[in-house]
CSV table of C-alpha atoms in Angstrom, one decimal:
chain,number,residue,atom,x,y,z
A,1,UNK,CA,0.2,0.0,-0.1
A,2,UNK,CA,2.6,2.1,-0.8
A,3,UNK,CA,0.4,5.2,-2.2
A,4,UNK,CA,1.6,8.7,-3.1
A,5,UNK,CA,-1.4,10.3,-5.1
A,6,UNK,CA,-4.6,11.1,-4.6
A,7,UNK,CA,-5.5,8.9,-7.7
A,8,UNK,CA,-4.3,5.7,-5.7
A,9,UNK,CA,-6.4,6.5,-2.6
A,10,UNK,CA,-9.5,7.4,-4.5
A,11,UNK,CA,-9.2,4.0,-6.4
A,12,UNK,CA,-8.2,2.6,-3.0
A,13,UNK,CA,-11.7,3.6,-1.6
A,14,UNK,CA,-13.8,3.3,-5.0
A,15,UNK,CA,-12.6,-0.7,-4.8
A,16,UNK,CA,-14.5,-0.6,-1.3
A,17,UNK,CA,-11.0,-1.6,0.7
A,18,UNK,CA,-11.1,-0.2,3.9
A,19,UNK,CA,-8.4,0.3,6.6
A,20,UNK,CA,-7.4,-0.8,10.0
A,21,UNK,CA,-10.3,-0.5,12.2
A,22,UNK,CA,-10.5,1.5,15.1
A,23,UNK,CA,-9.4,-0.5,18.3
A,24,UNK,CA,-10.7,-1.1,21.8
A,25,UNK,CA,-7.8,0.4,23.2
A,26,UNK,CA,-7.6,3.7,20.8
A,27,UNK,CA,-11.2,4.3,22.1
A,28,UNK,CA,-10.2,3.7,25.6
A,29,UNK,CA,-6.9,6.3,24.9
A,30,UNK,CA,-9.3,8.9,23.2
A,31,UNK,CA,-11.3,8.9,26.0
A,32,UNK,CA,-8.9,8.8,28.6
A,33,UNK,CA,-6.1,11.7,27.3
A,34,UNK,CA,-8.6,13.5,25.1
A,35,UNK,CA,-12.0,13.9,26.4
A,36,UNK,CA,-14.5,16.4,24.8
A,37,UNK,CA,-14.4,19.8,26.8
A,38,UNK,CA,-17.9,21.5,26.3
A,39,UNK,CA,-18.6,23.1,23.3
A,40,UNK,CA,-15.6,21.3,21.7
A,41,UNK,CA,-14.3,21.2,17.9
A,42,UNK,CA,-12.3,18.8,16.2
A,43,UNK,CA,-10.5,18.2,13.2
A,44,UNK,CA,-9.8,14.6,11.7
A,45,UNK,CA,-7.2,14.7,9.3
A,46,UNK,CA,-7.4,12.0,6.5
A,47,UNK,CA,-10.3,10.7,7.8
A,48,UNK,CA,-10.7,7.9,4.9
A,49,UNK,CA,-14.1,6.1,6.1
A,50,UNK,CA,-14.7,8.0,8.9
A,51,UNK,CA,-14.3,5.5,11.8
A,52,UNK,CA,-12.4,7.8,13.9
A,53,UNK,CA,-14.6,11.1,13.1
A,54,UNK,CA,-17.8,9.2,14.6
A,55,UNK,CA,-15.9,7.9,17.7
A,56,UNK,CA,-15.3,11.5,18.0
A,57,UNK,CA,-18.9,12.9,17.3
A,58,UNK,CA,-20.6,10.6,19.2
A,59,UNK,CA,-17.7,11.5,22.4
A,60,UNK,CA,-18.9,15.0,22.3
A,61,UNK,CA,-16.8,16.9,19.4
A,62,UNK,CA,-18.4,18.8,16.4
A,63,UNK,CA,-16.3,17.2,14.2
A,64,UNK,CA,-14.6,18.1,10.5
A,65,UNK,CA,-13.5,14.9,9.1
A,66,UNK,CA,-11.2,16.0,6.0
A,67,UNK,CA,-9.6,13.4,3.5
A,68,UNK,CA,-8.5,14.2,-0.5
A,69,UNK,CA,-9.8,11.1,-1.8
A,70,UNK,CA,-13.0,12.2,-3.1
A,71,UNK,CA,-14.4,8.3,-3.0
A,72,UNK,CA,-13.2,8.5,0.6
A,73,UNK,CA,-15.3,11.5,1.7
A,74,UNK,CA,-18.3,10.2,-0.3
A,75,UNK,CA,-18.2,6.4,1.6
A,76,UNK,CA,-17.7,8.1,4.9
A,77,UNK,CA,-20.7,10.7,4.1
A,78,UNK,CA,-23.0,7.6,3.1
A,79,UNK,CA,-22.5,5.7,6.4
A,80,UNK,CA,-26.1,4.6,7.9
A,81,UNK,CA,-26.8,7.0,10.9
A,82,UNK,CA,-24.0,9.7,9.9
A,83,UNK,CA,-26.4,12.4,9.5
A,84,UNK,CA,-27.3,12.2,13.3
A,85,UNK,CA,-23.8,12.8,14.3
A,86,UNK,CA,-22.4,16.5,14.4
A,87,UNK,CA,-20.0,15.2,11.8
A,88,UNK,CA,-19.1,16.8,8.5
A,89,UNK,CA,-16.8,14.9,5.9
A,90,UNK,CA,-14.9,17.6,3.4
A,91,UNK,CA,-12.6,16.6,0.3
A,92,UNK,CA,-9.8,19.0,1.7
A,93,UNK,CA,-6.0,18.5,1.0
A,94,UNK,CA,-4.2,19.3,3.9
A,95,UNK,CA,-0.9,19.6,2.0
A,96,UNK,CA,-2.5,21.6,-0.7
A,97,UNK,CA,-4.7,23.1,0.0
A,98,UNK,CA,-4.8,26.6,2.4
A,99,UNK,CA,-5.4,25.9,5.9
A,100,UNK,CA,-7.1,29.1,5.9
A,101,UNK,CA,-10.1,26.7,4.0
A,102,UNK,CA,-10.8,24.7,6.8
A,103,UNK,CA,-14.7,25.1,8.3
A,104,UNK,CA,-13.2,26.5,11.4
A,105,UNK,CA,-10.6,28.9,12.5
A,106,UNK,CA,-9.3,26.4,15.9
A,107,UNK,CA,-10.1,23.3,17.4
A,108,UNK,CA,-10.0,21.5,20.4
A,109,UNK,CA,-8.6,18.7,18.9
A,110,UNK,CA,-6.9,17.6,15.7
A,111,UNK,CA,-6.3,13.9,15.1
A,112,UNK,CA,-4.0,11.7,12.1
A,113,UNK,CA,-4.9,8.7,12.8
A,114,UNK,CA,-2.5,6.0,10.3
A,115,UNK,CA,-2.8,8.5,8.1
A,116,UNK,CA,0.6,11.4,9.1
A,117,UNK,CA,3.0,8.7,7.5
A,118,UNK,CA,1.6,9.5,4.0
A,119,UNK,CA,2.2,13.0,4.9
A,120,UNK,CA,5.3,14.0,2.7
A,121,UNK,CA,5.5,17.8,3.8
A,122,UNK,CA,4.9,16.7,7.9
A,123,UNK,CA,6.5,19.3,9.3
A,124,UNK,CA,5.2,22.5,7.6
A,125,UNK,CA,1.7,20.7,7.9
A,126,UNK,CA,2.5,20.2,11.5
A,127,UNK,CA,3.7,23.6,12.2
A,128,UNK,CA,0.2,25.3,10.4
A,129,UNK,CA,-2.2,23.2,11.8
A,130,UNK,CA,-0.4,23.8,15.5
A,131,UNK,CA,-1.5,27.3,14.9
A,132,UNK,CA,-5.1,26.2,14.5
A,133,UNK,CA,-5.3,24.7,17.8
A,134,UNK,CA,-7.2,26.9,20.5
A,135,UNK,CA,-5.6,27.2,24.0
A,136,UNK,CA,-5.6,23.8,25.8
A,137,UNK,CA,-5.9,21.5,22.7
A,138,UNK,CA,-4.6,19.2,21.9
A,139,UNK,CA,-3.2,17.2,18.5
A,140,UNK,CA,-3.3,14.0,18.4
A,141,UNK,CA,-1.1,10.9,16.5
A,142,UNK,CA,-2.2,7.4,16.1
A,143,UNK,CA,0.6,5.6,14.1
A,144,UNK,CA,1.3,2.3,12.9
A,145,UNK,CA,5.3,1.6,14.6
A,146,UNK,CA,7.6,0.6,11.9
A,147,UNK,CA,8.9,-2.1,13.3
A,148,UNK,CA,5.5,-3.8,13.7
A,149,UNK,CA,5.2,-3.7,10.0
A,150,UNK,CA,6.7,-6.0,7.8
A,151,UNK,CA,10.4,-4.5,6.1
A,152,UNK,CA,8.1,-4.0,2.3
A,153,UNK,CA,5.2,-1.7,4.0
A,154,UNK,CA,7.7,0.9,6.1
A,155,UNK,CA,6.0,3.4,4.2
A,156,UNK,CA,2.7,3.3,6.3
A,157,UNK,CA,4.0,3.4,9.2
A,158,UNK,CA,6.7,6.0,11.3
A,159,UNK,CA,10.4,4.7,13.3
A,160,UNK,CA,10.9,5.8,16.1
A,161,UNK,CA,13.1,9.0,14.5
A,162,UNK,CA,10.4,10.0,12.8
A,163,UNK,CA,8.3,9.8,15.9
A,164,UNK,CA,10.7,11.5,18.1
A,165,UNK,CA,10.8,14.6,15.5
A,166,UNK,CA,7.2,15.0,16.0
A,167,UNK,CA,7.7,16.1,20.1
A,168,UNK,CA,9.6,19.0,18.4
A,169,UNK,CA,8.2,22.3,19.1
A,170,UNK,CA,5.6,21.3,22.0
A,171,UNK,CA,5.6,21.4,25.4
A,172,UNK,CA,3.9,18.5,26.6
A,173,UNK,CA,4.3,14.9,24.9
A,174,UNK,CA,2.3,12.3,26.1
A,175,UNK,CA,3.4,8.7,24.6
A,176,UNK,CA,1.0,5.0,24.7
A,177,UNK,CA,1.9,2.5,23.0
A,178,UNK,CA,-1.2,-0.2,22.1
A,179,UNK,CA,-1.2,-3.4,19.4
A,180,UNK,CA,2.0,-2.4,17.2
A,181,UNK,CA,0.5,1.6,17.7
A,182,UNK,CA,2.3,4.6,18.9
A,183,UNK,CA,-0.6,6.9,20.5
A,184,UNK,CA,0.5,10.3,20.8
A,185,UNK,CA,-1.2,13.4,22.3
A,186,UNK,CA,1.2,16.8,22.0
A,187,UNK,CA,0.2,19.8,24.3
A,188,UNK,CA,1.0,23.5,24.6
A,189,UNK,CA,2.7,24.6,21.2
A,190,UNK,CA,6.2,26.1,21.7
A,191,UNK,CA,7.8,26.6,18.7
A,192,UNK,CA,11.8,26.1,19.5
A,193,UNK,CA,14.5,27.9,17.8
A,194,UNK,CA,16.5,26.4,15.8
A,195,UNK,CA,19.7,25.2,16.2
A,196,UNK,CA,22.7,23.5,14.0
A,197,UNK,CA,25.2,20.7,14.0
A,198,UNK,CA,27.4,18.7,11.4
A,199,UNK,CA,27.6,15.8,10.4
A,200,UNK,CA,30.7,14.5,11.9
A,201,UNK,CA,34.2,14.9,10.1
A,202,UNK,CA,33.5,14.8,6.5
A,203,UNK,CA,36.2,12.8,3.8
A,204,UNK,CA,38.7,15.2,2.5
A,205,UNK,CA,37.9,15.9,-1.2
A,206,UNK,CA,39.0,19.3,-2.3
A,207,UNK,CA,41.3,21.8,-2.1
A,208,UNK,CA,40.1,25.4,-0.8
A,209,UNK,CA,42.5,28.7,-0.9
A,210,UNK,CA,43.0,32.1,-1.7
A,211,UNK,CA,44.8,34.0,-4.8
A,212,UNK,CA,46.1,37.2,-3.9
A,213,UNK,CA,46.2,40.3,-6.5
A,214,UNK,CA,48.1,43.2,-4.8
A,215,UNK,CA,49.6,45.9,-7.0
A,216,UNK,CA,52.2,48.9,-6.2
A,217,UNK,CA,51.9,52.2,-6.7
A,218,UNK,CA,52.4,52.4,-10.4
A,219,UNK,CA,49.9,49.3,-10.9
A,220,UNK,CA,52.6,46.8,-11.4
A,221,UNK,CA,51.1,43.1,-9.9
A,222,UNK,CA,53.6,41.7,-7.3
A,223,UNK,CA,54.1,37.7,-8.8
A,224,UNK,CA,56.4,34.6,-7.3
A,225,UNK,CA,59.0,32.5,-8.5
A,226,UNK,CA,58.3,29.4,-7.2
A,227,UNK,CA,61.1,26.9,-6.3
A,228,UNK,CA,59.2,24.4,-9.5
A,229,UNK,CA,59.7,27.1,-11.7
A,230,UNK,CA,56.0,28.5,-12.3
A,231,UNK,CA,55.1,31.8,-11.5
A,232,UNK,CA,52.2,32.7,-8.7
A,233,UNK,CA,50.2,35.2,-6.9
A,234,UNK,CA,50.8,35.1,-3.1
A,235,UNK,CA,48.3,32.9,-1.4
A,236,UNK,CA,47.5,30.1,0.0
A,237,UNK,CA,45.5,27.5,1.8
A,238,UNK,CA,42.6,28.6,4.1
A,239,UNK,CA,42.5,27.6,7.8
A,240,UNK,CA,39.7,25.7,9.1
A,241,UNK,CA,37.2,28.3,10.2
A,242,UNK,CA,39.1,31.3,8.4
A,243,UNK,CA,37.6,33.3,5.7
A,244,UNK,CA,39.1,33.6,2.3
A,245,UNK,CA,39.8,37.5,3.1
A,246,UNK,CA,40.9,36.9,6.4
A,247,UNK,CA,43.2,34.1,4.7
A,248,UNK,CA,44.6,36.3,2.0
A,249,UNK,CA,45.8,38.7,4.3
A,250,UNK,CA,47.7,36.3,6.7
A,251,UNK,CA,49.3,34.4,3.5
A,252,UNK,CA,50.1,38.0,2.0
A,253,UNK,CA,52.3,38.7,4.8
A,254,UNK,CA,53.3,35.0,5.8
A,255,UNK,CA,54.7,34.6,2.4
A,256,UNK,CA,55.7,38.1,0.8
A,257,UNK,CA,55.7,40.4,4.4
A,258,UNK,CA,53.4,42.8,2.8
A,259,UNK,CA,50.7,44.0,5.6
A,260,UNK,CA,47.2,44.5,4.6
A,261,UNK,CA,43.8,45.4,6.6
A,262,UNK,CA,40.8,43.3,6.9
A,263,UNK,CA,39.1,46.1,5.3
A,264,UNK,CA,41.7,46.1,2.7
A,265,UNK,CA,40.9,42.7,1.2
A,266,UNK,CA,37.8,42.4,-1.0
A,267,UNK,CA,36.9,38.7,-2.2
A,268,UNK,CA,36.2,39.5,-6.2
A,269,UNK,CA,34.9,35.7,-7.1
A,270,UNK,CA,35.0,32.4,-6.2
A,271,UNK,CA,36.7,30.0,-8.9
A,272,UNK,CA,36.4,26.0,-9.0
A,273,UNK,CA,38.5,23.5,-11.2
A,274,UNK,CA,39.8,20.3,-10.6
A,275,UNK,CA,43.5,19.0,-10.1
A,276,UNK,CA,44.1,15.3,-9.9
A,277,UNK,CA,40.9,14.7,-10.0
A,278,UNK,CA,40.4,16.6,-7.1
A,279,UNK,CA,37.9,19.8,-7.0
A,280,UNK,CA,39.7,22.6,-6.2
A,281,UNK,CA,38.5,26.0,-4.9
A,282,UNK,CA,40.3,29.3,-4.9
A,283,UNK,CA,39.0,32.7,-3.6
A,284,UNK,CA,40.1,35.5,-5.9
A,285,UNK,CA,41.1,38.5,-3.7
A,286,UNK,CA,42.1,42.0,-4.4
A,287,UNK,CA,43.9,43.6,-1.6
A,288,UNK,CA,43.4,47.4,-2.2
A,289,UNK,CA,46.1,48.6,-0.1
A,290,UNK,CA,49.6,47.4,1.9
A,291,UNK,CA,52.5,48.6,3.8
A,292,UNK,CA,56.0,47.1,3.2
A,293,UNK,CA,58.4,46.0,0.4
A,294,UNK,CA,57.9,42.5,-0.6
A,295,UNK,CA,60.6,39.8,0.3
A,296,UNK,CA,61.6,36.2,0.5
A,297,UNK,CA,60.6,34.6,3.6
A,298,UNK,CA,59.5,31.0,2.6
A,299,UNK,CA,62.2,30.1,0.5
A,300,UNK,CA,61.6,26.5,0.2
A,301,UNK,CA,58.6,27.3,-1.7
A,302,UNK,CA,59.3,31.2,-3.7
A,303,UNK,CA,62.5,31.9,-4.9
A,304,UNK,CA,61.8,36.0,-5.3
A,305,UNK,CA,59.2,38.3,-5.6
A,306,UNK,CA,58.9,40.6,-8.6
A,307,UNK,CA,56.6,42.9,-9.1
A,308,UNK,CA,55.2,42.4,-13.4
A,309,UNK,CA,53.7,45.0,-15.2
A,310,UNK,CA,50.2,43.6,-16.0
A,311,UNK,CA,50.6,44.2,-20.0
A,312,UNK,CA,53.9,42.0,-20.0
A,313,UNK,CA,51.9,38.9,-18.1
A,314,UNK,CA,50.8,37.3,-21.5
A,315,UNK,CA,54.0,36.9,-22.8
A,316,UNK,CA,55.7,35.2,-19.2
A,317,UNK,CA,59.0,33.3,-20.1
A,318,UNK,CA,58.1,30.8,-17.8
A,319,UNK,CA,54.8,29.0,-16.7
A,320,UNK,CA,52.3,30.9,-14.8
A,321,UNK,CA,50.3,28.8,-11.8
A,322,UNK,CA,47.0,27.6,-13.5
A,323,UNK,CA,45.1,29.2,-10.2
A,324,UNK,CA,46.8,32.6,-10.4
A,325,UNK,CA,45.6,33.0,-13.5
A,326,UNK,CA,42.5,32.7,-13.1
A,327,UNK,CA,42.5,34.8,-10.0
A,328,UNK,CA,44.3,37.2,-12.4
A,329,UNK,CA,42.0,37.1,-14.8
A,330,UNK,CA,39.1,37.7,-12.5
A,331,UNK,CA,40.8,41.2,-11.9
A,332,UNK,CA,42.1,41.9,-16.1
A,333,UNK,CA,39.7,39.4,-17.8
A,334,UNK,CA,40.6,38.4,-21.3
A,335,UNK,CA,44.1,39.5,-20.4
A,336,UNK,CA,45.5,35.8,-20.6
A,337,UNK,CA,44.5,34.0,-24.0
A,338,UNK,CA,44.4,30.4,-23.5
A,339,UNK,CA,43.1,29.7,-19.8
A,340,UNK,CA,42.2,26.0,-19.2
A,341,UNK,CA,38.5,25.6,-17.6
A,342,UNK,CA,36.9,27.0,-14.3
A,343,UNK,CA,33.8,27.7,-13.1
A,344,UNK,CA,33.7,31.3,-12.1
A,345,UNK,CA,31.5,32.5,-9.2
A,346,UNK,CA,31.1,36.4,-9.2
A,347,UNK,CA,30.8,37.9,-5.8
A,348,UNK,CA,29.2,41.4,-5.3
A,349,UNK,CA,29.4,42.5,-1.7
A,350,UNK,CA,27.2,44.5,0.5
A,351,UNK,CA,29.0,47.7,-0.1
A,352,UNK,CA,28.4,47.1,-4.2
A,353,UNK,CA,25.0,45.7,-3.3
A,354,UNK,CA,23.9,48.9,-1.9
A,355,UNK,CA,25.7,51.1,-4.2
A,356,UNK,CA,23.6,49.2,-6.8
A,357,UNK,CA,20.8,49.2,-5.0
A,358,UNK,CA,20.9,53.5,-4.7
A,359,UNK,CA,21.8,53.7,-8.3
A,360,UNK,CA,18.7,51.7,-8.7
A,361,UNK,CA,16.5,53.6,-6.6
A,362,UNK,CA,18.1,57.4,-8.1
A,363,UNK,CA,17.4,55.9,-11.5
A,364,UNK,CA,13.5,54.9,-11.1
A,365,UNK,CA,13.6,58.7,-9.1
A,366,UNK,CA,15.1,60.5,-12.1
A,367,UNK,CA,12.8,58.3,-14.4
A,368,UNK,CA,10.9,60.9,-17.1
C-alpha cells in the first residue's frame, strides 16, 4: 500500500477496500486523554471512511473530517446514521489546500489516525495546524510503528526517529503504545529556536585557498617565482573557520612580509577547477592597500618576488600557476589567452549591493 497520489487513494476506496478498524484500546486512550470539553471542535485529518470521526462526534466533539480522496469522503458520508451525528465530511488536501479554507479557525483537538506517514511535508503541515489549536487543545497522532509492519510496508508507518521529531515545538508530549501503534498527544505549542550541527568529520575531497592580487603604486602586480619554476600570486590554503579574505591577508604577510588590514581585502570571485581529479576552490581576493616591501620569507617555496607590468603577463617566459592565472583573469578579464576551463562565481559584496540599490533607486526617481 505504498500510495503516494490522490488518484491511488481514490481508487483504493472506490474498490471497496477499507483500513485497519479503530480498536478498543484506541477508544479507551481517546476517552482517557482527550475527552471532549463543552462545545468542543475536532478536526480529523485523513479521515478515510470516517470511523474515528464518528467516534469523536459520538464522544461530544463537533467534528470536521477531511480527506483528499473524493471516494473516501463520499463513502464516509453515506454510512448509516452519520446524519444524526455532529460530523461533516469534506474533501480537503491538507498539504496543498490553503489551511485557511478549513471550516473553523481553531480546534480543541486535531487528529491524524494512520495518515501522518503519508504526508510528505509533515513538518510544515504540523506547524500550520498547531497554529489552529485553541488554548489547551491537543494534536493527537495515532501511527503504526515501523518495527511492527513487514519490511516492504515501512512507508505506512513511522520509525522511532520520525516519532521523536514530532515532539519538536511542543511543551508536552505524551506517548502510549498499544497493539503495534504509537498513540501520541501533543500539547502546548512552543516553537523552538533552530539549532545547527554538522554530520561528523567529512571525508576530505577538495582543496581550498585564496589567490591574492596586490599591486604597487604604479599598478604593477606582484608575482613570485616558485622553486618549481612557475610564477604565482601570493596566497595559500585557508585554515578551518577562516574566511577567504582573512586567509589572503595572513598568507600575504607570511609569504611576502606585506601587511594589509582586513578592510583592505575584497573577495571578487570563487573559482572551481580540478587537480588530479580533486576539486579545487580558489578565492580571487584583491588587496587594495598594503604597507612594506616584498621579501622572500619561505625560500623553500619561493625563489623571489617581482612586480610585473600587467601588459607583460601574456608573454611570461615561465609558466603561470593555473589558479593564479584564473585569479588574474578575474581582475583583468581577457588578458590571458588559452586559459584552462574554470567555473567562475562572481561575488557582489554588501557595499556594491547598497551602491547598486541606490543607483537603481536614483534611476527610478529620476525617470521621466
